[in-house]
Short mmCIF file of C-alpha atoms in Angstrom, two decimals:
data_model
loop_
_atom_site.label_atom_id
_atom_site.label_comp_id
_atom_site.label_asym_id
_atom_site.label_seq_id
_atom_site.Cartn_x
_atom_site.Cartn_y
_atom_site.Cartn_z
CA GLU K 108 48.18 36.91 -33.75
CA PHE K 109 46.99 33.65 -32.26
CA LEU K 110 43.57 35.10 -31.42
CA GLN K 111 43.30 36.64 -34.88
CA ALA K 112 44.11 33.29 -36.50
CA LEU K 113 41.56 31.58 -34.26
CA ARG K 114 38.86 34.07 -35.23
CA THR K 115 39.71 33.62 -38.92
CA ALA K 116 39.52 29.84 -38.59
CA GLN K 117 36.18 30.14 -36.78
CA LEU K 118 34.77 32.33 -39.57
CA GLN K 119 35.96 29.84 -42.18
CA LEU K 120 34.37 26.98 -40.23
CA ASP K 121 31.07 28.87 -39.99
CA ALA K 122 31.18 29.52 -43.74
CA GLU K 123 31.80 25.82 -44.43
CA LYS K 124 28.89 24.84 -42.17
CA THR K 125 26.61 27.26 -43.98
CA ARG K 126 27.69 25.88 -47.35
CA ASN K 127 27.14 22.32 -46.16
CA ARG K 128 23.63 23.17 -45.00
CA GLU K 129 22.86 24.71 -48.39
CA LEU K 130 24.19 21.64 -50.19
CA GLU K 131 22.19 19.33 -47.93
CA GLY K 132 19.06 21.33 -48.73
CA LYS K 133 19.71 21.14 -52.47
CA ASN K 134 20.38 17.41 -52.25
CA ALA K 135 17.10 16.92 -50.38
CA VAL K 136 15.21 18.75 -53.13
CA LEU K 137 16.95 16.73 -55.84
CA GLU K 138 16.23 13.49 -54.01
CA ALA K 139 12.55 14.37 -53.60
CA ASN K 140 12.19 15.10 -57.30
CA LYS K 141 14.22 12.15 -58.51
CA PRO K 142 12.05 9.54 -60.26
CA LYS K 143 11.57 6.49 -58.11
CA ARG K 144 13.49 3.57 -59.49
CA SER K 145 11.98 0.16 -59.76
CA LYS K 146 12.96 -2.24 -57.01
CA LYS K 147 12.97 -5.07 -59.51
CA LYS K 148 16.32 -6.45 -60.45
CA ASN K 149 17.74 -6.60 -63.94
CA ILE K 150 15.82 -3.52 -65.10
CA PRO K 151 17.91 -1.46 -67.52
CA GLU K 152 18.83 1.94 -66.11
CA GLU K 153 17.40 3.64 -69.20
CA LEU K 154 14.03 1.94 -68.77
CA ALA K 155 13.80 2.64 -65.04
CA ALA K 156 14.47 6.33 -65.70
CA TYR K 157 11.32 6.57 -67.84
CA GLU K 158 8.89 5.33 -65.18
CA VAL K 159 7.41 8.73 -64.29
CA GLU K 160 6.78 9.54 -67.95
CA ILE K 161 5.35 6.08 -68.63
CA LYS K 162 2.89 6.46 -65.75
CA THR K 163 1.70 9.84 -67.02
CA LEU K 164 1.17 8.45 -70.52
CA ALA K 165 -0.63 5.41 -69.09
CA LYS K 166 -3.15 7.54 -67.20
CA LYS K 167 -3.87 9.55 -70.34
CA TYR K 168 -4.23 6.39 -72.41
CA GLY K 169 -6.61 4.88 -69.83
CA VAL K 170 -9.04 7.80 -70.15
CA MET K 171 -8.66 9.04 -73.71
CA VAL K 172 -7.93 5.84 -75.66
CA GLU K 173 -8.57 2.45 -74.01
CA MET K 174 -10.10 1.66 -70.63
CA TYR K 175 -8.17 -1.61 -70.35
CA PHE K 176 -4.60 -2.46 -71.24
CA PRO K 177 -4.30 -4.62 -74.38
CA THR K 178 -3.42 -8.27 -73.97
CA THR K 179 0.24 -9.21 -73.61
CA GLU K 180 0.11 -10.99 -76.95
CA ALA K 181 -1.15 -7.87 -78.74
CA ILE K 182 1.12 -5.38 -77.00
CA SER K 183 4.24 -7.43 -77.65
CA GLN K 184 3.81 -7.12 -81.40
CA PRO K 185 5.93 -4.63 -83.37
CA THR K 186 4.32 -1.53 -84.78
CA PRO K 187 2.39 -2.67 -87.87
CA LEU K 188 3.57 -1.28 -91.19
CA PRO K 189 1.99 0.38 -92.98
CA LEU K 190 0.20 1.97 -90.04
CA PRO K 191 -3.50 1.05 -90.01
CA ALA K 192 -6.19 3.73 -89.78
CA PHE K 193 -7.26 3.01 -86.21
CA ASN K 194 -10.00 5.66 -86.13
CA THR K 195 -12.01 4.23 -89.01
CA ALA K 196 -14.42 1.34 -89.40
CA ASP K 197 -11.57 -0.73 -90.85
CA ARG K 198 -10.34 -1.47 -87.31
CA CYS K 199 -13.45 -3.61 -86.77
CA ALA K 200 -13.05 -5.62 -89.96
CA SER K 201 -11.37 -8.59 -88.24
CA PRO K 202 -9.70 -9.60 -84.96
CA LEU K 203 -6.32 -9.18 -86.65
CA ALA K 204 -7.16 -5.64 -87.78
CA GLU K 205 -8.40 -4.76 -84.30
CA GLY K 206 -5.21 -6.06 -82.71
CA GLU K 207 -3.00 -4.10 -85.10
CA CYS K 208 -5.04 -0.97 -84.48
CA LEU K 209 -4.66 -1.36 -80.71
CA VAL K 210 -0.88 -1.40 -81.10
CA ALA K 211 -0.86 1.50 -83.58
CA GLU K 212 -3.16 3.57 -81.38
CA LEU K 213 -0.97 3.03 -78.33
CA ASP K 214 2.17 3.89 -80.28
CA SER K 215 0.53 7.08 -81.51
CA ILE K 216 0.70 8.60 -78.01
CA LEU K 217 4.18 7.29 -77.12
CA PRO K 218 7.31 9.33 -77.87
CA ASP K 219 10.04 7.44 -79.72
CA HIS K 220 12.20 6.79 -76.65
CA ILE K 221 9.23 5.16 -74.88
CA LYS K 222 8.05 3.34 -77.98
CA ARG K 223 11.37 1.49 -78.11
CA VAL K 224 10.78 -0.11 -74.71
CA ARG K 225 7.08 -0.94 -75.22
CA PRO K 226 7.63 -4.69 -75.81
CA SER K 227 9.41 -5.11 -72.45
CA ASN K 228 7.67 -6.77 -69.51
CA HIS K 229 8.66 -3.89 -67.25
CA PHE K 230 6.93 -1.34 -69.49
CA GLN K 231 3.78 -3.42 -69.54
CA ASP K 232 3.77 -3.86 -65.76
CA VAL K 233 4.28 -0.15 -65.06
CA PHE K 234 1.83 0.98 -67.74
CA ALA K 235 -1.00 -1.38 -66.75
CA SER K 236 -0.58 -0.62 -63.04
CA ALA K 237 -0.65 3.14 -63.65
CA MET K 238 -3.80 2.81 -65.77
CA GLN K 239 -5.59 1.03 -62.92
CA THR K 240 -4.33 3.47 -60.28
CA GLY K 241 -5.35 6.47 -62.37
CA CYS K 242 -8.84 5.09 -62.96
CA SER K 243 -9.35 4.26 -59.27
CA ASP K 244 -8.30 7.77 -58.26
CA ILE K 245 -10.77 9.35 -60.68
CA ILE K 246 -13.58 7.03 -59.56
CA HIS K 247 -13.02 8.05 -55.93
CA LYS K 248 -13.44 11.71 -56.90
CA LEU K 249 -16.45 10.93 -59.08
CA ARG K 250 -18.22 9.26 -56.16
CA ASN K 251 -17.77 12.47 -54.18
CA ASN K 252 -19.46 14.42 -56.97
CA ALA K 253 -21.95 11.85 -58.25
CA ASP K 254 -24.88 13.86 -56.89
CA ASN K 255 -24.11 16.58 -59.46
CA ILE K 256 -23.84 14.04 -62.26
CA PHE K 257 -26.82 11.78 -61.58
CA GLY K 258 -29.10 14.16 -59.69
CA LEU K 259 -29.36 11.78 -56.73
CA PRO K 260 -28.19 12.14 -53.10
CA LYS K 261 -24.47 11.62 -52.61
CA SER K 262 -25.22 8.85 -50.10
CA HIS K 263 -26.44 6.66 -52.97
CA PHE K 264 -22.89 6.45 -54.32
CA VAL K 265 -20.88 5.48 -51.27
CA THR K 266 -19.41 2.01 -51.66
CA THR K 267 -21.66 0.52 -48.95
CA CYS K 268 -24.93 1.72 -50.49
CA LYS K 269 -27.31 -0.97 -51.74
CA ARG K 270 -27.96 0.83 -55.01
CA LEU K 271 -30.26 -1.82 -56.44
CA LYS K 272 -32.75 -0.92 -53.71
CA VAL K 273 -32.95 2.67 -54.96
CA PRO K 274 -35.87 3.01 -57.43
CA ALA K 275 -34.22 5.84 -59.37
CA VAL K 276 -31.06 3.78 -59.92
CA ILE K 277 -33.11 0.78 -61.05
CA GLU K 278 -34.88 3.03 -63.55
CA MET K 279 -31.61 4.46 -64.86
CA LEU K 280 -30.25 0.94 -65.39
CA GLY K 281 -33.47 -0.18 -67.07
CA MET K 282 -34.09 -3.11 -64.73
CA LYS K 283 -37.45 -4.80 -64.47
CA ASP K 284 -36.72 -6.92 -61.41
CA ALA K 285 -33.93 -5.83 -59.07
CA SER K 286 -34.22 -9.07 -57.10
CA LYS K 287 -32.92 -10.86 -60.20
CA PRO K 288 -30.77 -8.14 -61.72
CA THR K 289 -30.05 -8.18 -65.41
CA TYR K 290 -28.16 -5.46 -67.24
CA THR K 291 -28.44 -4.14 -70.75
CA ILE K 292 -25.55 -2.42 -72.47
CA TRP K 293 -27.82 0.35 -73.80
CA PHE K 294 -29.40 1.34 -70.51
CA PRO K 295 -31.84 4.29 -70.27
CA PHE K 296 -29.44 6.71 -68.57
CA LEU K 297 -27.44 7.00 -71.80
CA PHE K 298 -30.45 8.47 -73.63
CA LYS K 299 -32.21 11.81 -73.50
CA ASP K 300 -35.22 11.79 -71.16
CA MET K 301 -34.36 8.15 -70.29
CA ARG K 302 -36.05 7.00 -73.50
CA VAL K 303 -34.04 4.25 -75.18
CA ASN K 304 -33.77 5.10 -78.86
CA MET K 305 -30.98 3.39 -80.72
CA ARG K 306 -31.09 5.97 -83.48
CA LYS K 307 -29.83 8.47 -80.89
CA PRO K 308 -27.07 6.76 -78.86
CA PHE K 309 -25.42 8.84 -76.11
CA SER K 310 -28.08 11.55 -76.49
CA ASN K 311 -27.88 12.15 -72.72
CA TRP K 312 -24.45 13.66 -73.31
CA LYS K 313 -24.26 16.10 -70.39
CA PRO K 314 -23.56 13.58 -67.56
CA LEU K 315 -20.87 11.99 -69.73
CA SER K 316 -19.40 15.45 -70.23
CA GLN K 317 -19.46 16.07 -66.48
CA ILE K 318 -17.58 12.83 -65.85
CA LEU K 319 -14.92 13.78 -68.38
CA LYS K 320 -14.74 17.38 -67.24
CA MET K 321 -14.02 16.33 -63.67
CA ALA K 322 -11.43 13.78 -64.82
CA LEU K 323 -9.63 16.41 -66.90
CA TRP K 324 -10.00 19.62 -64.88
CA GLY K 325 -10.66 18.46 -61.32
CA GLN K 326 -13.57 18.36 -58.90
CA THR K 327 -14.07 22.13 -58.76
CA SER K 328 -14.79 22.21 -62.49
CA LEU K 329 -18.33 20.92 -61.84
CA ALA K 330 -19.22 23.91 -59.67
CA ASP K 331 -21.66 26.47 -61.06
CA GLY K 332 -19.88 29.40 -62.63
CA TYR K 333 -16.55 27.58 -62.78
CA VAL K 334 -13.88 29.45 -64.72
CA ARG K 335 -10.61 27.70 -65.48
CA ARG K 336 -7.72 29.82 -64.19
CA GLY K 337 -4.53 29.04 -62.27
CA GLY K 338 -3.89 26.47 -59.57
CA PRO K 339 -2.40 22.98 -59.62
CA ILE K 340 -1.70 21.37 -62.97
CA THR K 341 -4.71 19.31 -64.06
CA ASN K 342 -4.85 16.13 -66.10
CA GLY K 343 -6.18 18.08 -69.06
CA GLN K 344 -3.14 20.36 -69.00
CA ARG K 345 -0.69 17.57 -68.29
CA TRP K 346 -2.10 15.43 -71.09
CA GLN K 347 -2.54 18.37 -73.49
CA VAL K 348 -6.11 17.38 -74.32
CA SER K 349 -8.35 19.73 -76.28
CA ALA K 350 -11.16 17.57 -77.71
CA VAL K 351 -13.10 14.41 -76.93
CA THR K 352 -12.28 11.11 -78.60
CA PRO K 353 -14.26 7.90 -79.22
CA GLY K 354 -12.24 6.32 -76.43
CA CYS K 355 -13.00 8.92 -73.77
CA ILE K 356 -16.73 9.04 -74.56
CA ALA K 357 -16.86 5.24 -74.28
CA TRP K 358 -14.85 5.50 -71.04
CA ALA K 359 -17.34 7.96 -69.52
CA ALA K 360 -20.33 5.87 -70.59
CA THR K 361 -18.81 2.73 -69.08
CA LEU K 362 -18.03 4.53 -65.83
CA SER K 363 -21.61 5.79 -65.60
CA MET K 364 -22.76 2.17 -65.69
CA PHE K 365 -20.20 1.23 -63.05
CA LEU K 366 -21.20 4.06 -60.70
CA LEU K 367 -24.84 2.97 -60.88
CA SER K 368 -24.00 -0.72 -60.44
CA PRO K 369 -23.67 -2.57 -57.11
CA ASP K 370 -19.91 -2.92 -57.66
CA SER K 371 -17.72 -1.02 -55.20
CA GLU K 372 -14.31 -1.47 -56.86
CA PHE K 373 -13.63 -1.05 -60.55
CA PRO K 374 -12.38 -4.44 -61.75
CA GLY K 375 -8.91 -4.69 -63.18
CA ASN K 376 -9.85 -7.97 -64.86
CA GLY K 377 -12.82 -6.41 -66.67
CA THR K 378 -15.68 -8.16 -64.83
CA GLY K 379 -17.64 -6.68 -61.93
CA THR K 380 -17.22 -8.58 -58.67
CA VAL K 381 -20.88 -8.30 -57.64
CA SER K 382 -22.72 -7.44 -60.85
CA LYS K 383 -20.67 -9.72 -63.12
CA ILE K 384 -20.96 -6.97 -65.73
CA MET K 385 -18.30 -7.42 -68.39
CA TYR K 386 -17.02 -3.86 -68.38
CA ARG K 387 -14.22 -4.59 -70.83
CA SER K 388 -16.77 -5.73 -73.42
CA VAL K 389 -19.10 -2.83 -72.61
CA PHE K 390 -16.31 -0.34 -73.30
CA ARG K 391 -15.31 -2.13 -76.49
CA GLU K 392 -18.90 -2.05 -77.74
CA TYR K 393 -19.29 1.67 -77.11
CA LYS K 394 -15.96 2.54 -78.68
CA GLN K 395 -16.57 0.43 -81.77
CA LEU K 396 -19.89 2.13 -82.40
CA LEU K 397 -18.35 5.57 -81.94
CA VAL K 398 -15.42 4.83 -84.25
CA ILE K 399 -17.65 3.42 -86.97
CA LYS K 400 -20.31 6.14 -86.69
CA TRP K 401 -17.96 9.05 -85.83
CA ALA K 402 -18.84 11.03 -88.97
CA ASP K 403 -22.58 10.55 -88.49
CA PRO K 404 -24.42 13.89 -88.01
CA HIS K 405 -25.92 12.78 -84.69
CA ILE K 406 -22.58 11.69 -83.23
CA GLN K 407 -20.88 14.85 -84.49
CA ALA K 408 -23.60 16.98 -82.90
CA ILE K 409 -23.03 15.20 -79.58
CA VAL K 410 -19.26 15.66 -79.94
CA ALA K 411 -19.72 19.39 -80.57
CA GLU K 412 -21.82 19.79 -77.43
CA MET K 413 -19.39 17.80 -75.31
CA ASN K 414 -16.38 19.74 -76.56
CA LYS K 415 -18.08 23.04 -75.79
CA PHE K 416 -19.10 21.90 -72.30
CA ILE K 417 -15.76 20.35 -71.35
CA PHE K 418 -13.25 22.66 -73.00
CA GLY K 419 -15.12 25.90 -73.61
CA GLY K 420 -12.62 28.68 -74.24
CA PRO K 421 -9.62 30.07 -72.34
CA GLY K 422 -10.71 32.21 -69.41
CA LYS K 423 -14.40 31.59 -70.09
CA ASP K 424 -17.13 29.96 -68.10
CA ASN K 425 -17.48 26.60 -69.82
CA LYS K 426 -21.21 26.51 -69.13
CA SER K 427 -22.09 29.92 -70.47
CA GLY K 428 -19.08 31.04 -72.48
CA THR K 429 -21.11 31.47 -75.66
CA SER K 430 -23.94 33.81 -76.43
CA ALA K 431 -27.57 32.78 -76.28
CA ASN K 432 -27.81 33.05 -80.06
CA MET K 433 -24.89 30.66 -80.55
CA ALA K 434 -26.45 28.21 -78.10
CA GLU K 435 -29.75 28.38 -79.98
CA ASP K 436 -27.95 27.83 -83.29
CA LEU K 437 -26.18 24.75 -81.95
CA THR K 438 -29.43 23.38 -80.53
CA ALA K 439 -31.07 23.86 -83.91
CA GLN K 440 -28.19 22.03 -85.59
CA ILE K 441 -28.52 19.12 -83.18
CA ASP K 442 -32.28 18.93 -83.70
CA ALA K 443 -31.75 18.93 -87.46
CA ALA K 444 -29.09 16.23 -87.20
CA LEU K 445 -31.32 14.06 -85.02
CA ALA K 446 -34.23 14.53 -87.40
CA ALA K 447 -32.02 13.51 -90.32
CA MET K 448 -30.84 10.47 -88.44
CA ASP K 449 -34.39 9.49 -87.56
CA ALA K 450 -35.50 9.88 -91.16
CA ALA K 451 -32.66 7.66 -92.33
CA GLY K 452 -33.31 5.04 -89.68
CA LEU K 453 -37.11 4.72 -89.65
CA THR K 454 -38.85 2.02 -91.65
CA ASP K 455 -42.47 0.94 -92.03
CA ASP K 456 -41.94 -1.58 -89.25
CA ASP K 457 -39.99 0.65 -86.91
CA ASN K 458 -41.52 4.01 -86.10
CA ALA K 459 -41.70 3.92 -82.33
CA GLU K 460 -40.07 6.77 -80.45
CA GLU K 461 -38.80 4.52 -77.70
CA ASP K 462 -37.11 1.15 -78.08
CA PRO K 463 -37.76 -1.45 -75.39
CA PRO K 464 -34.73 -2.56 -73.37
CA GLN K 465 -33.10 -5.57 -74.99
CA PRO K 466 -30.85 -7.26 -72.45
CA VAL K 467 -29.09 -10.38 -73.61
CA LEU K 468 -27.97 -12.55 -70.75
CA SER K 469 -25.22 -15.04 -70.23
CA ALA K 470 -24.15 -16.91 -67.15
CA PRO K 471 -21.30 -15.30 -65.22
CA GLY K 472 -18.00 -16.09 -66.86
CA SER K 473 -19.52 -17.48 -70.06
CA PRO K 474 -18.74 -16.11 -73.53
CA LEU K 475 -20.83 -13.20 -74.69
CA THR K 476 -23.72 -14.03 -76.96
CA SER K 477 -25.06 -12.05 -79.89
CA ASP K 478 -28.07 -9.78 -79.63
CA GLU K 479 -30.27 -10.37 -82.66
CA ASN K 480 -32.65 -7.64 -81.50
CA PHE K 481 -30.12 -4.95 -82.37
CA ALA K 482 -28.85 -6.50 -85.59
CA ASP K 483 -31.24 -4.63 -87.85
CA ASP K 484 -30.96 -1.27 -86.12
CA PRO K 485 -29.64 1.31 -88.61
CA CYS K 486 -27.42 2.88 -85.98
CA ILE K 487 -25.63 -0.31 -84.95
CA PRO K 488 -23.13 -1.65 -87.48
CA ASN K 489 -23.17 -5.42 -87.92
CA SER K 490 -19.55 -5.61 -86.81
CA THR K 491 -20.50 -4.38 -83.36
CA VAL K 492 -23.51 -6.62 -82.80
CA SER K 493 -21.54 -9.67 -81.75
CA GLU K 494 -21.07 -8.60 -78.15
CA HIS K 495 -24.24 -6.72 -77.20
CA THR K 496 -24.53 -8.33 -73.82
CA LEU K 497 -23.89 -8.21 -70.16
CA SER K 498 -23.99 -11.08 -67.76
CA GLU K 499 -26.69 -11.87 -65.25
CA ALA K 500 -25.89 -11.30 -61.60
CA THR K 501 -26.77 -14.42 -59.70
CA ALA K 502 -25.14 -13.45 -56.42
CA THR K 503 -26.87 -11.33 -53.80
CA THR K 504 -26.27 -7.69 -54.63
CA SER K 505 -24.84 -5.26 -52.14
#
């Protein structure tokens, strides 16, 4: 009886050990998946629990809506009522209207339980930090694939490359003298065939689409014959994105300037360390134009091409998922739209096919000045002319 009792006790002990190991394994899994709590003190438990969700929303916002986090003064304001139409030209009517639209646009992507904590300092810290981290991660991947986007050797895009000594880069940026670099916001790379024509902004849409496609679907999406199937969850799936926005087109255009510039790190403060380019103002200029001119036939033709290239259709090759006839039809539509835009924009005094670069310079750190050369262009609304400028790099470029 004693031996039998001993064996029974041993079996029970073994069973308990097995159960403990199973519980330890489950606890390890739960701990690994538990959202990391902020180490800051006095953070409400409810707010700390939302950090993972806030970071995901911040990365989406940083690509699809605004490249830079709004100022603390703007973001601390309550949601304006009635809600302003932030995707219309009305947002550019005044600084007050623009500030209200920034808040309304941010709130439009936040669920109610996150919207309630938006005014808190902790939300702003987490959100802004995640935006910067997300952008830096995408830029690192873009550098690894820049040869596909710009048609130049990959070595030209490593952080140590002296890009302003590369003739092709100088041409893309529209520089006349790389020894005294000046930058123009409407640089040749943004235009078809590198011909600056302000009646056709963003006409070189394919590289911008490649930048966005990689940001949304990953590095492999730029490969020839890519077909979106299974695999890890991508940003596009996580963010539930299905079409381009004024914000993301402006984001891609600004990043194309950054990747060509001598700057190695994307500036969180909005100004390039080496180039002194005011990236925050560059992005704002692009987005304002796109918002104001969104319904224009030329812009809508560009949007249609970008949507087809980036999103294609489920299970289809995004590059060739449509028939040749459909591609020809879309090309014809774009040509017609561009012709209509040209006809509307040309005057007796302005019939040149290519506009000369019009950089407007300011000393590093000084306020932006207006560009009178663009003020009469039919494609540039007056409300966006006030900041058509980049600064002049006076330091030695890298």
